[in-house]
Amino acid sequence: MSPRIHLPSGWVTFVFTDIEGSTRLAQLLGPGYRPVLREHRRLLRHTLAGTDGAELLTEGDSFFLAFADAAAALTACLTAQRALASHDWPTPEAAPRVRMGLHTGYAEPRDGEYASPEVHRAARVAGAAHGGQVLCSAATARRADPLPAGASLLDLGLHRLRGFDDRERLFQLVAPGLERRFPRPRTADAVAHNLPTQITSFVGRELERAELSGLVETYRLVTVLGAGGAGKTRLAVELASRVVESYPDGVWFVDVAAVTDPGLVAFEIAAVLGLRPEPGRPMVDTLVEYAAARRMLVVLDTCDAQPAASAEVISRLLAGGRGVRVLATSRESFGLPGEVVWRIPPLSVDPLPDGAESDAVALLLDRTAAARGGRPPDAAEQADLRRVVRRLDGLPLAIELAAARLRVLSIGQLAERLDDMLGTLDAGREEPEPPPAEAGWSGNQQDTVDLVAAAAGVSPPTPATRAVQRSASERHLTMQATVTWSYRTLGVRSARLLRWLAVFAGPVDLPTVQWLLDDDPLDPLSVLVDKSMVLAEPHASGSTYRMLDPIRAYAARRLVEAGEEQTARDRHVAWSRHALQRAHLGPDGRPVTLSLYALDPLAGELRAALRWCATGGSARSGLWLAGGLDQWWRERGLAREGRLWLFRLYGRIAETGEVIPEAELASAYHMHSLHAGADGEFAEELRYSQRAEGAARQAGDLGLLARVLAGRAAPLVDMGQFAEAERVCREVIEWAHEQDVVSDALLAIYNLAELLWRRGALEEAAELLGAARPVEAARPAERGRRSVDMLLGMVALARGDLVAAHEHLLVALRSRMSHGYLGRACDTVNAIAVRCALGDDPVTAARLFGAAQATRANLRATPGIYGPYWLDRQAQLRRVLGDGAFDAAYGEGGELALEEAAALALGVEHPDLGADSLRFGTTDAPAPRRPDQAPDPHPA
């Protein structure tokens, strides 16, 4: 330093500068480095020392200056950075990237130099900066007034400078012509991570968190896969926040979603780690070299935005150093060696074994309380909460959006509106307007600088590029945006398959998907599974595939927009008809005994097909499907649902004028009559019975007419006209024998046998049923009900023959439970209860009565002709046991599921094994009596 230079005293602003990566730049340029260094010095002397700055030291590529005025120092640094950026260097790689640091403190010069800790603090501020960046301390920021025109100071927060115990607040000089975005300052912060701070609490997922944590400890690359909105990012961040102490070199979060070019993935990771591009060297090489000797966890979020580039960088990182681990989130896997793919499940929707709420309900409770100003939902809303989370398939984003709707809706109202899922969840969140075209660029804090462009000294990102980045950051604002993020990456075949799969209501297997498309779906289906838009669920019999309901709602909307809904849904209806037909056939294609359990997994699909038939498809196909569900509806206590579907189909016929053959109308009306009777609507039952008869007579089908006529007695029985009902049954059976269609009149035989049992004509009833047994056995759709055995058991009870009753009733109960006839099984359980009461086991009888009544109440089924008989037997049992014992046993039975009650009934000891068995005893059997005849209250 020249002795003639005047050094300021008092409040002095110290400035340090140097070239970032000067050693590598010298190696790169070789002999060309000296002229670059000389030109760099000339520019800095002209702009820094040539102002009010006193140059104290120049060594190599470093400058040390002192200013009496903080504002002048900042102005000089700004001018210097602009001069460096605008200078015409030999090549873009030769441009030196200079970092500058300023600090203001009280100092007095001695012997031409400053011996003060403030100088060291200024040096540490400069050491925290990156090439092209100007940092200053809070002391400088306070005294830098006025700032240069158009400039501002960006608060970077508190940082711990190396060698200092306190924390220093650092500011970045922001102005036109300067770069905007830099990695975090190079400071000695105690906690080495940049994990985003979460605003809301993390709810549930204890098992998933433990499982994922174990994988991250064991494997170096773990990919969390899941659909958009499944909670991948939140779980990864929560896990990473708990293992920060395990990684001495940090846990670093990198959001790949905002990267607009594959070549920038390495730059994004490098920026987070505090690395800058080195001239003439690939960024990934710099990244690998930095990570090689470090032990750190890198959390790469939303890698599906740049899957190939992410995979390449991950591969290089893992190969370059053993201490690096990667936890990635994506909607598709990378396929890298050593990768462990962990699919994040939806939140559980079923209550926990200890009775606690499921994770999905707990999340909705938490967010609902927040949406309502801290007020939790009422206890009365619990059932609706469970309905909502089940409809949303436990998808966290959908639950968060649903909670926001609860500011204006009750939970019940929200549950009712979820048929339009996307419209309800996204209400009030309109797509943002595109920004106006920009005439010139001006920085703001959200701008993402293209680091490659910055390294080359070209323009910042265009408005179009920033629009893509905005779409990435806004992808979780609505369900529509979330799914669109994945949908736009699909090819033509995969996108079409996704749309067409929306017609299914639940999981489907590969042959079903093939039926839908009439093409091999394996390739596009694999793409959808890989991108987590379809979930593959392996089973021993083969994998099934399903979409979460929010994704299905999106795909259904796309199906309509593509003009494919009519074709796809008609194809689904055809598949539903095919599936119903298969339920009646064995592997060899021949009819087998109908099991209603075979219809249970089809119910959702058949309802979806019926919905289309009633709104946009063929009502005739809908009537056919309804006929296939006839017995299932009645045996599951859903007769009212069956009636409602039929009413909707009648409305569709009136709307479209579709011609329905009389035979098919007759079958529909006959079914409607049976459903109305099961639902207690006896006037409607009679009306549709009459309509069915009229249509059947016009159709001219004798078998159909026999089936319809056989049902004429049912409304008469329900209205108490037993004699007239018996007369009608006899007429129908006689006519059926004459026309040789007696097998189609089986219902009339059953009805007549019940009426004969009721009035005590037991011999005739038994003879009638004996003749009907081979007829029933020849009809696959009827024989699983074992109605003949049930009625013979009732006849035996009335006769007092417990052995025959026991054998017939257990045969009937086994068959009914085995084939899914749950409503009829209730009658059989009641009958076995009577057998127990007559067999001196009153407690078991009371339990069985209670179980049967509880199931019948759940099924909303009417007791039918047996109702008074059951009540009479229960009254007798109450007299035997006493009120207290009867109510206790009856209540215990009410707690049993039907399967448990059936097991109890089937476990009743055979009467032959009893000590007083009539079969092996010497006492005379009691004389038969009518079911409606009261027992002798004083037996001998």
Coordinates of C-alpha atoms in Angstrom, one line a residue, residues 651-837:
G651 CA -88.1 -43.3 -16.3
R652 CA -85.3 -43.9 -18.8
I653 CA -87.7 -45.9 -21.0
A654 CA -90.3 -43.1 -20.9
E655 CA -87.5 -40.6 -21.7
T656 CA -86.0 -42.4 -24.7
G657 CA -89.0 -44.4 -26.0
E658 CA -86.8 -47.5 -26.1
V659 CA -88.9 -50.6 -27.1
I660 CA -88.8 -53.3 -24.4
P661 CA -90.2 -56.8 -25.3
E662 CA -93.2 -57.8 -23.2
A663 CA -91.5 -60.8 -21.8
E664 CA -88.7 -58.7 -20.4
L665 CA -91.2 -56.2 -19.0
A666 CA -93.1 -59.0 -17.4
S667 CA -89.9 -60.3 -15.7
A668 CA -89.1 -56.8 -14.4
Y669 CA -92.6 -56.3 -13.1
H670 CA -92.6 -59.7 -11.4
M671 CA -89.3 -58.9 -9.7
H672 CA -90.6 -55.4 -8.7
S673 CA -93.6 -57.1 -7.1
L674 CA -91.3 -59.4 -5.0
H675 CA -89.1 -56.5 -4.0
A676 CA -92.1 -54.4 -2.9
G677 CA -93.4 -57.2 -0.8
A678 CA -90.0 -57.7 0.8
D679 CA -89.9 -53.9 1.5
G680 CA -93.4 -53.9 3.1
E681 CA -95.1 -52.1 0.3
F682 CA -98.0 -54.4 -0.2
A683 CA -100.2 -52.2 -2.4
E684 CA -97.3 -51.7 -4.8
E685 CA -96.6 -55.4 -4.6
L686 CA -100.1 -56.3 -5.8
R687 CA -100.1 -53.6 -8.5
Y688 CA -96.9 -54.8 -10.1
S689 CA -98.0 -58.4 -9.8
Q690 CA -101.0 -57.6 -11.9
R691 CA -98.8 -55.7 -14.4
A692 CA -96.5 -58.7 -14.7
E693 CA -99.4 -61.0 -15.4
G694 CA -100.7 -58.8 -18.1
A695 CA -97.3 -58.5 -19.8
A696 CA -96.6 -62.2 -19.5
R697 CA -99.9 -63.1 -21.1
Q698 CA -99.1 -60.8 -24.1
A699 CA -95.7 -62.3 -24.4
G700 CA -97.1 -65.8 -24.9
D701 CA -94.3 -67.6 -22.9
L702 CA -95.8 -70.3 -20.8
G703 CA -92.8 -70.7 -18.5
L704 CA -92.7 -67.0 -17.9
L705 CA -96.4 -66.9 -17.3
A706 CA -96.1 -69.8 -14.8
R707 CA -93.4 -67.9 -12.9
V708 CA -95.5 -64.8 -12.8
L709 CA -98.7 -66.6 -11.8
A710 CA -96.8 -68.4 -9.1
G711 CA -96.1 -65.0 -7.4
R712 CA -99.8 -64.0 -7.3
A713 CA -100.3 -65.5 -3.9
A714 CA -97.5 -63.4 -2.2
P715 CA -99.5 -60.1 -2.0
L716 CA -102.5 -62.0 -0.8
V717 CA -100.5 -63.6 2.0
D718 CA -99.0 -60.3 2.9
M719 CA -102.5 -58.8 3.2
G720 CA -103.7 -61.7 5.3
Q721 CA -106.0 -63.3 2.7
F722 CA -104.8 -66.8 3.4
A723 CA -107.7 -68.8 2.0
E724 CA -107.7 -66.8 -1.3
A725 CA -103.9 -67.2 -1.5
E726 CA -104.3 -71.0 -1.1
R727 CA -106.9 -71.2 -3.8
V728 CA -104.7 -69.2 -6.2
C729 CA -101.7 -71.5 -5.5
R730 CA -103.7 -74.6 -6.2
E731 CA -105.0 -73.2 -9.5
V732 CA -101.6 -72.2 -10.6
I733 CA -100.0 -75.6 -9.8
E734 CA -102.8 -77.4 -11.6
W735 CA -102.5 -75.2 -14.7
A736 CA -98.7 -75.6 -14.6
H737 CA -99.1 -79.4 -14.6
E738 CA -101.4 -79.2 -17.5
Q739 CA -99.0 -77.1 -19.5
D740 CA -95.9 -79.1 -18.4
V741 CA -94.2 -76.1 -16.8
V742 CA -94.5 -77.2 -13.2
S743 CA -90.8 -76.4 -12.6
D744 CA -91.5 -72.7 -13.3
A745 CA -94.3 -72.8 -10.8
L746 CA -92.0 -73.8 -7.9
L747 CA -92.8 -70.5 -6.0
A748 CA -96.5 -71.5 -5.9
I749 CA -95.6 -74.9 -4.5
Y750 CA -93.5 -73.2 -1.7
N751 CA -96.3 -70.7 -1.0
L752 CA -98.9 -73.5 -0.8
A753 CA -96.7 -75.6 1.5
E754 CA -96.3 -72.6 3.8
L755 CA -100.1 -72.1 3.9
L756 CA -100.7 -75.8 4.6
W757 CA -98.2 -75.7 7.4
R758 CA -99.9 -72.6 8.8
R759 CA -103.3 -74.3 9.1
G760 CA -101.9 -77.6 10.2
A761 CA -102.4 -79.7 7.1
L762 CA -99.0 -81.2 7.7
E763 CA -99.4 -84.5 5.8
E764 CA -100.5 -82.7 2.6
A765 CA -97.6 -80.2 3.0
A766 CA -95.1 -83.0 3.4
E767 CA -96.4 -84.9 0.4
L768 CA -96.3 -81.7 -1.7
L769 CA -92.8 -80.9 -0.7
G770 CA -91.6 -84.5 -1.3
A771 CA -92.8 -84.2 -4.9
A772 CA -91.1 -80.8 -5.2
R773 CA -87.6 -82.0 -4.2
P774 CA -86.4 -83.2 -7.6
V775 CA -87.9 -80.1 -9.2
E776 CA -85.9 -77.9 -6.9
A777 CA -82.7 -79.9 -7.4
A778 CA -83.0 -79.5 -11.2
R779 CA -83.0 -75.7 -11.0
P780 CA -79.5 -74.2 -10.3
A781 CA -80.9 -70.8 -9.4
E782 CA -83.2 -72.3 -6.7
R783 CA -81.4 -75.3 -5.2
G784 CA -78.9 -73.3 -3.1
R785 CA -81.8 -71.9 -1.0
R786 CA -83.0 -75.5 0.0
S787 CA -86.5 -74.2 0.5
V788 CA -87.9 -77.8 0.5
D789 CA -85.7 -78.8 3.4
M790 CA -86.6 -75.6 5.3
L791 CA -90.3 -76.3 4.9
L792 CA -90.0 -79.9 5.7
G793 CA -88.1 -78.9 8.9
M794 CA -91.0 -76.6 9.8
V795 CA -93.5 -79.4 9.2
A796 CA -91.4 -81.7 11.4
L797 CA -91.3 -79.0 14.2
A798 CA -95.1 -78.8 14.0
R799 CA -95.3 -82.6 14.3
G800 CA -92.8 -82.6 17.2
D801 CA -90.3 -84.7 15.3
L802 CA -87.1 -83.1 16.5
V803 CA -84.9 -85.6 14.7
A804 CA -86.4 -84.8 11.3
A805 CA -86.6 -81.1 12.1
H806 CA -82.9 -81.0 13.1
E807 CA -81.7 -82.8 10.0
H808 CA -83.8 -80.8 7.5
L809 CA -83.0 -77.5 9.1
L810 CA -79.3 -78.0 9.4
V811 CA -79.2 -79.0 5.8
A812 CA -81.1 -75.9 4.8
L813 CA -78.9 -73.6 7.0
R814 CA -75.6 -75.0 5.7
S815 CA -76.7 -74.5 2.1
R816 CA -78.1 -71.0 2.7
M817 CA -75.0 -69.8 4.5
S818 CA -72.7 -71.5 1.9
H819 CA -74.5 -69.9 -1.0
G820 CA -75.1 -66.4 0.5
Y821 CA -78.9 -66.5 1.2
L822 CA -78.5 -64.4 4.3
G823 CA -82.2 -63.3 4.7
R824 CA -83.5 -66.9 4.4
A825 CA -80.7 -68.0 6.8
C826 CA -82.4 -65.8 9.4
D827 CA -85.6 -67.8 9.1
T828 CA -83.6 -71.1 9.4
V829 CA -81.8 -69.8 12.6
N830 CA -85.3 -68.9 14.0
A831 CA -86.5 -72.4 13.2
I832 CA -83.5 -74.0 14.9
A833 CA -84.2 -71.8 17.9
V834 CA -87.7 -73.4 18.1
R835 CA -86.0 -76.8 17.8
C836 CA -83.8 -75.9 20.7
A837 CA -86.8 -74.7 22.8

